[in-house]
PDB file of C-alpha atoms in Angstrom:
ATOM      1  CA  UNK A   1     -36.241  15.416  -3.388  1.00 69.00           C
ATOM      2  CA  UNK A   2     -34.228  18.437  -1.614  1.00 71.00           C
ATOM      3  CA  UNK A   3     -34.516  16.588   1.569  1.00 71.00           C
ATOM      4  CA  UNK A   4     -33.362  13.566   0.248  1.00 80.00           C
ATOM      5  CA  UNK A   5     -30.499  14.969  -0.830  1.00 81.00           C
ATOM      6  CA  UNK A   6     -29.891  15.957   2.416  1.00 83.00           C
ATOM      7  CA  UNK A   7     -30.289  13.155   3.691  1.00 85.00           C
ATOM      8  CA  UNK A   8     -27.573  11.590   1.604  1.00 88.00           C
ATOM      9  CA  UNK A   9     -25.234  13.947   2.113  1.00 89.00           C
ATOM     10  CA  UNK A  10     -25.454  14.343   5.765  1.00 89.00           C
ATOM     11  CA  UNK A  11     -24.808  10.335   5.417  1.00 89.00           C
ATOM     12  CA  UNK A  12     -21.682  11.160   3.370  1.00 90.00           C
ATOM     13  CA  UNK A  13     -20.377  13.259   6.000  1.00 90.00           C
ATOM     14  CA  UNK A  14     -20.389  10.902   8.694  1.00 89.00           C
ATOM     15  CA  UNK A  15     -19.187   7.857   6.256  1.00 90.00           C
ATOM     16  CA  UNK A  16     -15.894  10.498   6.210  1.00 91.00           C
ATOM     17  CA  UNK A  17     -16.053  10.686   9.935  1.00 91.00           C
ATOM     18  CA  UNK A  18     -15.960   7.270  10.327  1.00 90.00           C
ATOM     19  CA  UNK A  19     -13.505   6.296   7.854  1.00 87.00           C
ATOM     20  CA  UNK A  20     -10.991   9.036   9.075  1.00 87.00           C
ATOM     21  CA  UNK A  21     -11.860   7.705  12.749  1.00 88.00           C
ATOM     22  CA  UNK A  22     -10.671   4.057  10.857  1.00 86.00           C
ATOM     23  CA  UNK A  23      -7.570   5.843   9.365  1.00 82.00           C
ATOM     24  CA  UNK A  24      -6.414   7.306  12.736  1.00 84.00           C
ATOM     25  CA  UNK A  25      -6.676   4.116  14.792  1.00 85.00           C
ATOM     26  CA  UNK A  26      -4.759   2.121  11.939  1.00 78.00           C
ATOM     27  CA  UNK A  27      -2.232   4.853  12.469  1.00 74.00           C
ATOM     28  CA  UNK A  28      -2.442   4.448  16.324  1.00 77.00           C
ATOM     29  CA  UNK A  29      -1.580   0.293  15.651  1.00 73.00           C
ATOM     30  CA  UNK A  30       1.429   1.162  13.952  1.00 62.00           C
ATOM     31  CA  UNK A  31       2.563   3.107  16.721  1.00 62.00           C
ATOM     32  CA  UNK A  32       1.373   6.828  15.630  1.00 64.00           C
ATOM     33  CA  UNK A  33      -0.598   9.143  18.019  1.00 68.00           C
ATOM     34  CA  UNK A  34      -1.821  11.495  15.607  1.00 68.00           C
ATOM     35  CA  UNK A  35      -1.677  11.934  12.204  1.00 66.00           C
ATOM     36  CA  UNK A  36      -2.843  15.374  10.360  1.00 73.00           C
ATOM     37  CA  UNK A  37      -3.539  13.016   7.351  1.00 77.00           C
ATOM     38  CA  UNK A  38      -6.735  12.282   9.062  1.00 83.00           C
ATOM     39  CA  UNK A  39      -8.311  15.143   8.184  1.00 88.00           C
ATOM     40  CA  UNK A  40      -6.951  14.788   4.033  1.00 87.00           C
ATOM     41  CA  UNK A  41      -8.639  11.045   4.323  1.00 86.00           C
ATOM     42  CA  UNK A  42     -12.007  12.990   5.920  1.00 89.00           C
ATOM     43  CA  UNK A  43     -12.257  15.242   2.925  1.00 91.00           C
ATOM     44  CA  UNK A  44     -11.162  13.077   0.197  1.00 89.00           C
ATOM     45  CA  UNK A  45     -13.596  10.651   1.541  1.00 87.00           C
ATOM     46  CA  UNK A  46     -16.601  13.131   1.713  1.00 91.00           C
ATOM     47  CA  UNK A  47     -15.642  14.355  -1.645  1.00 91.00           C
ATOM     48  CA  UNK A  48     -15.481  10.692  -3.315  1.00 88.00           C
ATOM     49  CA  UNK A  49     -18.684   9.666  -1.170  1.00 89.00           C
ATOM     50  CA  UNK A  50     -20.820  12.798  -2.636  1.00 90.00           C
ATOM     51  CA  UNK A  51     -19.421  12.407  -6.126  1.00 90.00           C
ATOM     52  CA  UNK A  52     -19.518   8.497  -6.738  1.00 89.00           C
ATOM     53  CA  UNK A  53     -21.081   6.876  -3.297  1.00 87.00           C
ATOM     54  CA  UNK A  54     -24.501   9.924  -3.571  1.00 90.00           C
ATOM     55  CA  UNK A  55     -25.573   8.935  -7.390  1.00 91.00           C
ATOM     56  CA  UNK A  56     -25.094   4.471  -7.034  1.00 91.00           C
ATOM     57  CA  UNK A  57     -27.290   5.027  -3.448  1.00 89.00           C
ATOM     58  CA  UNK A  58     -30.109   6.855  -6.016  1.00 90.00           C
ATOM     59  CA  UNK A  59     -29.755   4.429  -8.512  1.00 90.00           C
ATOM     60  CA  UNK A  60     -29.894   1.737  -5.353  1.00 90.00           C
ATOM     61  CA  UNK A  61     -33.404   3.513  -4.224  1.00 87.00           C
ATOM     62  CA  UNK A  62     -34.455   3.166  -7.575  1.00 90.00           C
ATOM     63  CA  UNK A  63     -33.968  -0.240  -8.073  1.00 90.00           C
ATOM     64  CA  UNK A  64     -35.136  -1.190  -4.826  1.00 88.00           C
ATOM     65  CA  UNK A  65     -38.069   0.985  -4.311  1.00 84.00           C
ATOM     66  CA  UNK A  66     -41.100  -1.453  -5.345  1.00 83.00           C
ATOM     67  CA  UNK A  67     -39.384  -4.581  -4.168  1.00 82.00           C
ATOM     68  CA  UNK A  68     -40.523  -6.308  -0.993  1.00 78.00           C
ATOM     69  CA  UNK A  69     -38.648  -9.698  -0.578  1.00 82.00           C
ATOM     70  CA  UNK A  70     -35.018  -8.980   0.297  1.00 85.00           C
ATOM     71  CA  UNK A  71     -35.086  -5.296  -0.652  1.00 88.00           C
ATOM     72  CA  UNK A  72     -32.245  -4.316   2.100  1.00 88.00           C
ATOM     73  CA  UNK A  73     -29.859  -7.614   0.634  1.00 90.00           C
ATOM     74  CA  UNK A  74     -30.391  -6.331  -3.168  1.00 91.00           C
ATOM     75  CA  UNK A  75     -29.779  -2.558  -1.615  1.00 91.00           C
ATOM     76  CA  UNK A  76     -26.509  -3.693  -0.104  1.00 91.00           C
ATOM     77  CA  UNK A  77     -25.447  -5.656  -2.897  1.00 92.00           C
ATOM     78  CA  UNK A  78     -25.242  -2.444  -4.836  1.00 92.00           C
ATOM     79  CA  UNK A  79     -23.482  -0.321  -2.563  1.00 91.00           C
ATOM     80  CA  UNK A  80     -20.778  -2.863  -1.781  1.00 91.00           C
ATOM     81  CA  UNK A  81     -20.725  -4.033  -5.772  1.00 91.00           C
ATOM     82  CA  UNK A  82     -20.208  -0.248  -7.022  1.00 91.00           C
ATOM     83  CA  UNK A  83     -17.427   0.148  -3.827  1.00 88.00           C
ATOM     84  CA  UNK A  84     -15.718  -3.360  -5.334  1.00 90.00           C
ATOM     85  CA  UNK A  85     -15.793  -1.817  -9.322  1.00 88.00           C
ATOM     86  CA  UNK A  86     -13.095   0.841  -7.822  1.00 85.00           C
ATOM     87  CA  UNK A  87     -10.668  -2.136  -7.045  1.00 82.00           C
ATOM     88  CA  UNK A  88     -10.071  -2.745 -10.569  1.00 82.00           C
ATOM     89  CA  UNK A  89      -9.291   0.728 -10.982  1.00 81.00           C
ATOM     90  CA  UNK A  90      -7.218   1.182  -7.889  1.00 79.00           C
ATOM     91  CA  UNK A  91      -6.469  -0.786  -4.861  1.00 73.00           C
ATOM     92  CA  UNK A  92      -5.687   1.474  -2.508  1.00 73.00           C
ATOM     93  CA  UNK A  93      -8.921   3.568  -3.451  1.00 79.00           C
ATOM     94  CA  UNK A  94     -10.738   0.477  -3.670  1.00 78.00           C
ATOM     95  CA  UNK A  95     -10.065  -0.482  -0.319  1.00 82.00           C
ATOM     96  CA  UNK A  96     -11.519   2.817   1.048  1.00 83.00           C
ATOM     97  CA  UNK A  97     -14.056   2.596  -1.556  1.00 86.00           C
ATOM     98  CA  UNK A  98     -15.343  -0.405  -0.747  1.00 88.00           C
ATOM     99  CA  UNK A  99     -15.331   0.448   3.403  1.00 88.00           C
ATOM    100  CA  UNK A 100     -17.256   3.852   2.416  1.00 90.00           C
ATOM    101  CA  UNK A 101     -20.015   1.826   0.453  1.00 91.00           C
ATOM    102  CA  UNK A 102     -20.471  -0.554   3.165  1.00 89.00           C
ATOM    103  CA  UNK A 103     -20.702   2.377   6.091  1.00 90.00           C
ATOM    104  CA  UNK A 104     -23.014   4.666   3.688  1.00 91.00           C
ATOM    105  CA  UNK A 105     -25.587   2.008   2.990  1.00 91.00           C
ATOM    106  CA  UNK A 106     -25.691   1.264   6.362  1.00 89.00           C
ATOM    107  CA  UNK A 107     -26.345   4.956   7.809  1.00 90.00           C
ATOM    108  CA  UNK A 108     -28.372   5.710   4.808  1.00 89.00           C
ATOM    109  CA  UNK A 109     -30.740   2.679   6.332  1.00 86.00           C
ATOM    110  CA  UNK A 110     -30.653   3.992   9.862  1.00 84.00           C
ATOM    111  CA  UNK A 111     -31.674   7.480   8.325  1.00 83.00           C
ATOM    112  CA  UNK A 112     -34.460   5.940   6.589  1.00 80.00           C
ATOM    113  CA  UNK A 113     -35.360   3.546   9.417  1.00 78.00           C
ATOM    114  CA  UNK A 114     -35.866   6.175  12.091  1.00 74.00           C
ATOM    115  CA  UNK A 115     -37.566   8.605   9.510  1.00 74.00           C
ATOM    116  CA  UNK A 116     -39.828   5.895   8.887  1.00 72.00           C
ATOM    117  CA  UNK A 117     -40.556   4.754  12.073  1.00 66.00           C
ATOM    118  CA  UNK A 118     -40.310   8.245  14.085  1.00 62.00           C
ATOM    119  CA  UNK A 119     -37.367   6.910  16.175  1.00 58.00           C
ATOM    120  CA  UNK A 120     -36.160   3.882  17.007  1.00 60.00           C
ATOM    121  CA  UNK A 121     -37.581   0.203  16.553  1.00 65.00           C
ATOM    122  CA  UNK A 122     -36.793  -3.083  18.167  1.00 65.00           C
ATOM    123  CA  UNK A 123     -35.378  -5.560  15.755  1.00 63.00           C
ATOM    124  CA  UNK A 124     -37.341  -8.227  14.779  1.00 65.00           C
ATOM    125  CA  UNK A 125     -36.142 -11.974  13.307  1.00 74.00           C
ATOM    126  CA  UNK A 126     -36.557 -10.373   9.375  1.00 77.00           C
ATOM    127  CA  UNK A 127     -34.367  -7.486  10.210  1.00 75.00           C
ATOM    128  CA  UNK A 128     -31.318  -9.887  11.617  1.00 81.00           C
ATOM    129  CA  UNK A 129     -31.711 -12.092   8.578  1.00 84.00           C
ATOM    130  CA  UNK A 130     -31.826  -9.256   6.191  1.00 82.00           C
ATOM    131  CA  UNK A 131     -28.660  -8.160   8.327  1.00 86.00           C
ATOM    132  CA  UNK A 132     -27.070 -11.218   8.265  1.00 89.00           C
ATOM    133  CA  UNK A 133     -27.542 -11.517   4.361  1.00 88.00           C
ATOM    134  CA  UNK A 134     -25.654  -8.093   3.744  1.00 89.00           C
ATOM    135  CA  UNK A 135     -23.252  -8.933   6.253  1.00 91.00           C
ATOM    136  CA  UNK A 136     -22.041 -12.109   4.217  1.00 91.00           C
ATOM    137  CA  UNK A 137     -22.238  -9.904   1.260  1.00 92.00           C
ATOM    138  CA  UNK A 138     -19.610  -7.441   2.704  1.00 91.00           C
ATOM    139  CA  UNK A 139     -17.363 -10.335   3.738  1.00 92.00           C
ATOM    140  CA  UNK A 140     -17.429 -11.951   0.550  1.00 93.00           C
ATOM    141  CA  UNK A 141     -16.195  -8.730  -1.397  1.00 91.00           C
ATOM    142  CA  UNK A 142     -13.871  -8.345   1.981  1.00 89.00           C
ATOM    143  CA  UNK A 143     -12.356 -11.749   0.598  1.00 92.00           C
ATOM    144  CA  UNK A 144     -12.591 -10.526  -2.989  1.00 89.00           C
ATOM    145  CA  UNK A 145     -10.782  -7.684  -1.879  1.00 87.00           C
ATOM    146  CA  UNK A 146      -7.670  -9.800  -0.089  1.00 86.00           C
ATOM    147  CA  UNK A 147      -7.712 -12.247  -3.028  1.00 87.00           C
ATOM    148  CA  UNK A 148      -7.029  -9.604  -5.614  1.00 84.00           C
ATOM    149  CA  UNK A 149      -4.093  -7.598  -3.562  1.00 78.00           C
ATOM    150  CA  UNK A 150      -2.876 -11.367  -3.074  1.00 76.00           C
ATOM    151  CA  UNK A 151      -2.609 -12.097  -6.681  1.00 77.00           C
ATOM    152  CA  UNK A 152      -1.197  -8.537  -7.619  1.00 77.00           C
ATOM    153  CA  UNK A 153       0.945  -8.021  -5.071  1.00 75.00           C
ATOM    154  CA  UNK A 154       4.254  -7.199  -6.382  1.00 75.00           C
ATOM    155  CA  UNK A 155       7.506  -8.146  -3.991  1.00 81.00           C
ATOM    156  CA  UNK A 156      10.921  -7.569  -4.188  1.00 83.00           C
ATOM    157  CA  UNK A 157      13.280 -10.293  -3.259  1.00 89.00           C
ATOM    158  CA  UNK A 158      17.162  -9.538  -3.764  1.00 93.00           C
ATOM    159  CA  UNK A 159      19.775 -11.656  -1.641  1.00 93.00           C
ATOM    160  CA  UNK A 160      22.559  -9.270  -1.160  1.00 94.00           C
ATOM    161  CA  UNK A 161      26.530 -11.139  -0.618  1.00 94.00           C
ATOM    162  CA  UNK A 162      28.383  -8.511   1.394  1.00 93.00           C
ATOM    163  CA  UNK A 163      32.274  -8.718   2.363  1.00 91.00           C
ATOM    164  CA  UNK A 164      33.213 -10.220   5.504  1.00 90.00           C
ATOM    165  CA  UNK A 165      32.733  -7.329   8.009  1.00 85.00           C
ATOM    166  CA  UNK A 166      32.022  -4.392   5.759  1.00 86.00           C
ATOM    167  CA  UNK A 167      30.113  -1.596   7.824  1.00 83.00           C
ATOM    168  CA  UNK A 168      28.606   1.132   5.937  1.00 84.00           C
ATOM    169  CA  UNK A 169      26.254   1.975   3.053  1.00 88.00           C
ATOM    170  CA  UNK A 170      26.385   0.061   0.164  1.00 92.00           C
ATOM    171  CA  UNK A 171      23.918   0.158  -3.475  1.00 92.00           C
ATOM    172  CA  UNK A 172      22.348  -1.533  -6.212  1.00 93.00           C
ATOM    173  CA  UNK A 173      21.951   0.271  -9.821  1.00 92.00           C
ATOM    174  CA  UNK A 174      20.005  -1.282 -12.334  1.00 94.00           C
ATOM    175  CA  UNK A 175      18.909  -0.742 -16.031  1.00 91.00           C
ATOM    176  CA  UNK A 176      23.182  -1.131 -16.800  1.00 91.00           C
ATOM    177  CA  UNK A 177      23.776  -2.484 -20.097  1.00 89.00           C
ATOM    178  CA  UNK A 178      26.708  -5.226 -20.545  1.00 88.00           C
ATOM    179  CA  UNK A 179      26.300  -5.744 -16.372  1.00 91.00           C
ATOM    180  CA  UNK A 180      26.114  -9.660 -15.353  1.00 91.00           C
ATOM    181  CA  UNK A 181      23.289 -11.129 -15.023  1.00 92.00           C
ATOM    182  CA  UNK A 182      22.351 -11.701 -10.844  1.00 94.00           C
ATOM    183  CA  UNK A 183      21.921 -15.857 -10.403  1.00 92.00           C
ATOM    184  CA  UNK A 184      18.980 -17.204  -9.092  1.00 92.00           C
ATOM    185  CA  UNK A 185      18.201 -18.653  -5.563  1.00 92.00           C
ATOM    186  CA  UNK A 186      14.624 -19.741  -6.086  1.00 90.00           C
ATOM    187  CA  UNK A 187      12.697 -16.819  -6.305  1.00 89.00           C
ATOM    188  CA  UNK A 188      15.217 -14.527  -5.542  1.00 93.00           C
ATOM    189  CA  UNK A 189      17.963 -12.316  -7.724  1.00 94.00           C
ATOM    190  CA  UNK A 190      21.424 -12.703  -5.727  1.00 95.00           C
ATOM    191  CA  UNK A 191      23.650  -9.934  -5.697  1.00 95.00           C
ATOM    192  CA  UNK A 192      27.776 -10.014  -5.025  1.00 94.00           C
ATOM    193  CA  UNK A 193      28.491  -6.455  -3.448  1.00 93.00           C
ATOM    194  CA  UNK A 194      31.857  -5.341  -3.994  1.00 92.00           C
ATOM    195  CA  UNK A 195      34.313  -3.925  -1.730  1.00 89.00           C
ATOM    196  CA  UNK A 196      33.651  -0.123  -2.739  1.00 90.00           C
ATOM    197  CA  UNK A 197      29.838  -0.942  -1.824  1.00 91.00           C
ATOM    198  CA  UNK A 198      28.201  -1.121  -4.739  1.00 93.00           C
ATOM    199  CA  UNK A 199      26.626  -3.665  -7.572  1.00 94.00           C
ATOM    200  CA  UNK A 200      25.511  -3.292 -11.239  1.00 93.00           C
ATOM    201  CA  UNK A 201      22.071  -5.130 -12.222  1.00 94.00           C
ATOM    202  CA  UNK A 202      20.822  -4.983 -15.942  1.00 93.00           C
ATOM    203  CA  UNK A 203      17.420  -5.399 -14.384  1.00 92.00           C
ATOM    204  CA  UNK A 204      14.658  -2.897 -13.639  1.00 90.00           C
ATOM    205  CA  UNK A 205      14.720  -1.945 -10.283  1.00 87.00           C
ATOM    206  CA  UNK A 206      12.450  -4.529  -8.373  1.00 80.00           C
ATOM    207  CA  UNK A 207       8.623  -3.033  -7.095  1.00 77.00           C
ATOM    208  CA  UNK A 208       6.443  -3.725  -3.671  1.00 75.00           C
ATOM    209  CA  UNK A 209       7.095  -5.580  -0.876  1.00 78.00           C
ATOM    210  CA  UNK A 210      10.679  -5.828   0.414  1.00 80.00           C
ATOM    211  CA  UNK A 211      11.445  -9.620   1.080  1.00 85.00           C
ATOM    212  CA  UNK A 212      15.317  -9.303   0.473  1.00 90.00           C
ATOM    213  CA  UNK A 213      17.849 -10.838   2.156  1.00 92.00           C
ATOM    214  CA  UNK A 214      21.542 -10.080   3.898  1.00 93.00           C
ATOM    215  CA  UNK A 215      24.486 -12.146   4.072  1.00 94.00           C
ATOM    216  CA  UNK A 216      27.997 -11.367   4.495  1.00 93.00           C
ATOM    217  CA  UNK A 217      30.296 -13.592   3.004  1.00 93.00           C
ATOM    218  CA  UNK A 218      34.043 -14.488   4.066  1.00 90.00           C
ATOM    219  CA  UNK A 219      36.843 -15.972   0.801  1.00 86.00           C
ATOM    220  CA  UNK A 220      36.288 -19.170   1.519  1.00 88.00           C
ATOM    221  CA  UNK A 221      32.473 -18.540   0.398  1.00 86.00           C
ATOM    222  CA  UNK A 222      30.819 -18.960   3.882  1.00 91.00           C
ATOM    223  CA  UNK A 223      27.761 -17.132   4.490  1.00 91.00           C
ATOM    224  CA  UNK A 224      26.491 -15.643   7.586  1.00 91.00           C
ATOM    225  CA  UNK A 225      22.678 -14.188   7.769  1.00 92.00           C
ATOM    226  CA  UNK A 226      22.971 -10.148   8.668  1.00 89.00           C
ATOM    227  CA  UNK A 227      20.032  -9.118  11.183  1.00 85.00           C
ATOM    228  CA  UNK A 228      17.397  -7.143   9.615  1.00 82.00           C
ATOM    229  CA  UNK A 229      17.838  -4.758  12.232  1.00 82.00           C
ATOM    230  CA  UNK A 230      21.199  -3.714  11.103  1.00 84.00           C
ATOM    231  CA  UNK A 231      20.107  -3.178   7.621  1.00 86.00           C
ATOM    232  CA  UNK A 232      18.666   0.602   6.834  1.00 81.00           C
ATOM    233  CA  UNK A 233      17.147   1.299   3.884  1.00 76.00           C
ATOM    234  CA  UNK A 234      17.735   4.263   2.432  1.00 66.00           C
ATOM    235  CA  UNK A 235      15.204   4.093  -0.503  1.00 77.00           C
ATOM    236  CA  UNK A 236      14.937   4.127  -4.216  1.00 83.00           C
ATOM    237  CA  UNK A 237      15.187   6.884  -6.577  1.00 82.00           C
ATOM    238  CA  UNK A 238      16.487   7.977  -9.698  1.00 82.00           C
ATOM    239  CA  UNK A 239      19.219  10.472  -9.116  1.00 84.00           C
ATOM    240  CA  UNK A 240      20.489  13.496 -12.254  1.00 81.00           C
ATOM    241  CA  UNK A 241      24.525  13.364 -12.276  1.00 78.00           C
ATOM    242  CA  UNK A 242      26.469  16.733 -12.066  1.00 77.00           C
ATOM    243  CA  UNK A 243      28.519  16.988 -15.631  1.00 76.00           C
ATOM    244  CA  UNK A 244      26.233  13.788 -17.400  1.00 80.00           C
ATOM    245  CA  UNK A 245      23.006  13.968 -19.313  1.00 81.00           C
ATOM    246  CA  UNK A 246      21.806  10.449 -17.541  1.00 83.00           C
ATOM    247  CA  UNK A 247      19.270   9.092 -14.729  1.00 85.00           C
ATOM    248  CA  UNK A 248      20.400   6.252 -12.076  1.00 87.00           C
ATOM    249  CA  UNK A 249      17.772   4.219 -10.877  1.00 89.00           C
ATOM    250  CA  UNK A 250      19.596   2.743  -7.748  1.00 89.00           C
ATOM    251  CA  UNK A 251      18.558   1.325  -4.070  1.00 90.00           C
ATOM    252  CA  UNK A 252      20.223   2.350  -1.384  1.00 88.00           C
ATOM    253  CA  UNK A 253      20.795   0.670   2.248  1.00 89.00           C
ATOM    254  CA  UNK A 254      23.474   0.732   5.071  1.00 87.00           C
ATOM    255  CA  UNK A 255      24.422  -1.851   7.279  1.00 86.00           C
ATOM    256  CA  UNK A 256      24.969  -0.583  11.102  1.00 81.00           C
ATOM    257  CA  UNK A 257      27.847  -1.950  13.679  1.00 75.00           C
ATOM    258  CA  UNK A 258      25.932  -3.612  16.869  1.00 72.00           C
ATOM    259  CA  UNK A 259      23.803  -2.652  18.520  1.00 71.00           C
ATOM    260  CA  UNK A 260      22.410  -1.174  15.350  1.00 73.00           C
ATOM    261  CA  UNK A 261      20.482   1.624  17.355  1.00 65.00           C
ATOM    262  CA  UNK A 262      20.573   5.270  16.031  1.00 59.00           C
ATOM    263  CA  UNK A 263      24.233   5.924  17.537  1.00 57.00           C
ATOM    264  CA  UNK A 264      25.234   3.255  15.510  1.00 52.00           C
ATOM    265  CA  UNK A 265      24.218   5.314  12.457  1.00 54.00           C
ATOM    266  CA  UNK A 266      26.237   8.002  12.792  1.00 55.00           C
ATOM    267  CA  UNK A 267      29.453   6.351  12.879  1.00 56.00           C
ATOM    268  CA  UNK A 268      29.298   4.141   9.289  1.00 61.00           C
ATOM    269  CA  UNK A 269      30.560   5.403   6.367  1.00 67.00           C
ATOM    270  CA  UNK A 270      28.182   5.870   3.613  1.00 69.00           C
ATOM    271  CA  UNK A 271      30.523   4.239   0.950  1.00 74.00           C
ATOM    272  CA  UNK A 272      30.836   5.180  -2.831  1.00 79.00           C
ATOM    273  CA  UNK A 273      29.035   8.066  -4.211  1.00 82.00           C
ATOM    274  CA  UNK A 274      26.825   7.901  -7.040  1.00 83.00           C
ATOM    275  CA  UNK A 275      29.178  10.533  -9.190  1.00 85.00           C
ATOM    276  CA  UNK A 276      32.261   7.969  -7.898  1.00 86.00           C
ATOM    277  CA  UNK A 277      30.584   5.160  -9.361  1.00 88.00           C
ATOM    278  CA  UNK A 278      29.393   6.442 -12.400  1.00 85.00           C
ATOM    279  CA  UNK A 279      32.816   8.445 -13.724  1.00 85.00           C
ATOM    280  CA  UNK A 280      34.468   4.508 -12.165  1.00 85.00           C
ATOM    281  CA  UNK A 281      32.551   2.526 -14.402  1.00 85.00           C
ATOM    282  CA  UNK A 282      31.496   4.804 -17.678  1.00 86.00           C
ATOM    283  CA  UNK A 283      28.078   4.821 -16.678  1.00 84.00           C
ATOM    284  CA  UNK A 284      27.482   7.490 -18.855  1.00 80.00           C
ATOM    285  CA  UNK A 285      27.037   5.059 -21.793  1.00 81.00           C
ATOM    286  CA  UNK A 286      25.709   1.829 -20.395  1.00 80.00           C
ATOM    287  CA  UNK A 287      22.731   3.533 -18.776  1.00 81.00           C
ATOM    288  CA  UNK A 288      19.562   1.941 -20.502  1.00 76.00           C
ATOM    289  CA  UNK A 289      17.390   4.634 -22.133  1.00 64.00           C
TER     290      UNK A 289
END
């Protein structure tokens, strides 16, 4: 029992190996050539794999252990179903969770086919189709997997109308009582920026993906599409004012003269500040609680 422990746990360390080997090439894609949060994915991942990933590949064994036909299918079927249970707690987790049940069944396999076999064996036609069965199992919770994050997703998609040639930063603040209501283009909220930079929304500030859109906008009501590479966003927050016992929620972005490089940010003005806005427009009592 001691050894199998072992065994299980030295599998566990390599599953974190792996997956932090996974994390740090997805990092390398997006154009990062190291990231110290490797090593916080290798020991959150060894910790999660020895707490939850060590007990369902016992209760796997014991399932397993007296069946013949398609023992290594059923055995995979349990790792990968326990890793897809985690999505409904957590996505992100249960995206990790469900790569970490997939690698550990297949090293704790290896372990157990060269203990088994005193090194290693050549594959024969059972072991591809046994292979080939938990591989389609793994792809099927793979397309579980994209299916639920599709359905869940949550995007935010706000069409901002900025003033003909305004440069600078400019916000939204939401949860405002008595502010109008943004029309609707489809599935988007639009917004009418003023010329101090700013807009009230009675809205909750919108979650997820950012889909939004840019236009500026000249009197006679012409639009013309602002490239996403002048826009910065500046994030969302909520934000204590000096002097008033209330919390903005508010978005912030800037829009950058051409070229729209990082000389370009220096020289725009970041428009209205939040204490400007709120002592302008008595925010202090049409905050939402």
């Amino acid at each position: 029992m001691a050894f199998k422990v072992f065994s299980k746990i030295t599998t566990a360390f390599f599953v974190s190996i792996l997956l932090g080997l996974i994390y740090q090439m997805l990092e390398m894609k997006s154009g990062i050539s190291f990231s110290g949060g490797v090593f916080f994915v290798i020991i959150i991942a060894f910790i999660g794999t020895s707490i939850y990933g060590i007990p369902v590949s016992f209760l796997s064994d014991f399932i397993t252990h007296r069946i013949k036909f398609n023992r290594f299918i059923i055995a995979a079927f349990i790792h990968v179903l326990f890793g897809f249970i985690l999505l409904f707690y957590d996505l992100d987790i249960g995206g990790y969770a469900l790569i970490c049940s997939w690698l550990f069944f297949l090293l704790d396999e290896l372990q157990n086919s060269l203990r088994k076999n005193r090194g290693f064996k050549k594959p024969g036609k059972k072991f591809a189709f046994d292979m080939a069965g938990a591989c389609g199992i793994f792809v099927l919770a793979l397309f579980g997997f994209s299916l639920i994050v599709h359905l869940t997703e949550q995007t935010s998609r706000e069409t901002f109308l900025i003033p003909e040639g305004y440069k600078g930063g400019f916000r939204i603040i939401y949860n405002i009582k008595d502010a109008p209501a943004p029309k609707k283009d489809g599935e988007y909220h639009v917004y009418q920026i003023n010329e101090r930079g700013y807009v009230l929304s009675p809205l909750p500030v919108s979650e997820g993906t950012i889909e939004n859109r840019y236009y500026y906008v000249d009197n006679s009501g012409h639009k013309e599409r602002i490239k996403d590479v002048c826009i910065s966003g500046g994030g969302t927050g909520e934000d204590s004012v000096y002097g008033y016992d209330i919390t903005i929620t508010s978005s912030n972005y800037r829009i950058m003269p051409e070229p729209c490089d990082d000389d370009s940010y220096s020289e725009i003005d970041l428009g209205a500040t939040l204490d400007e806005i709120v002592w302008r427009e008595g925010l202090d009592k049409r905050v939402k609680k």
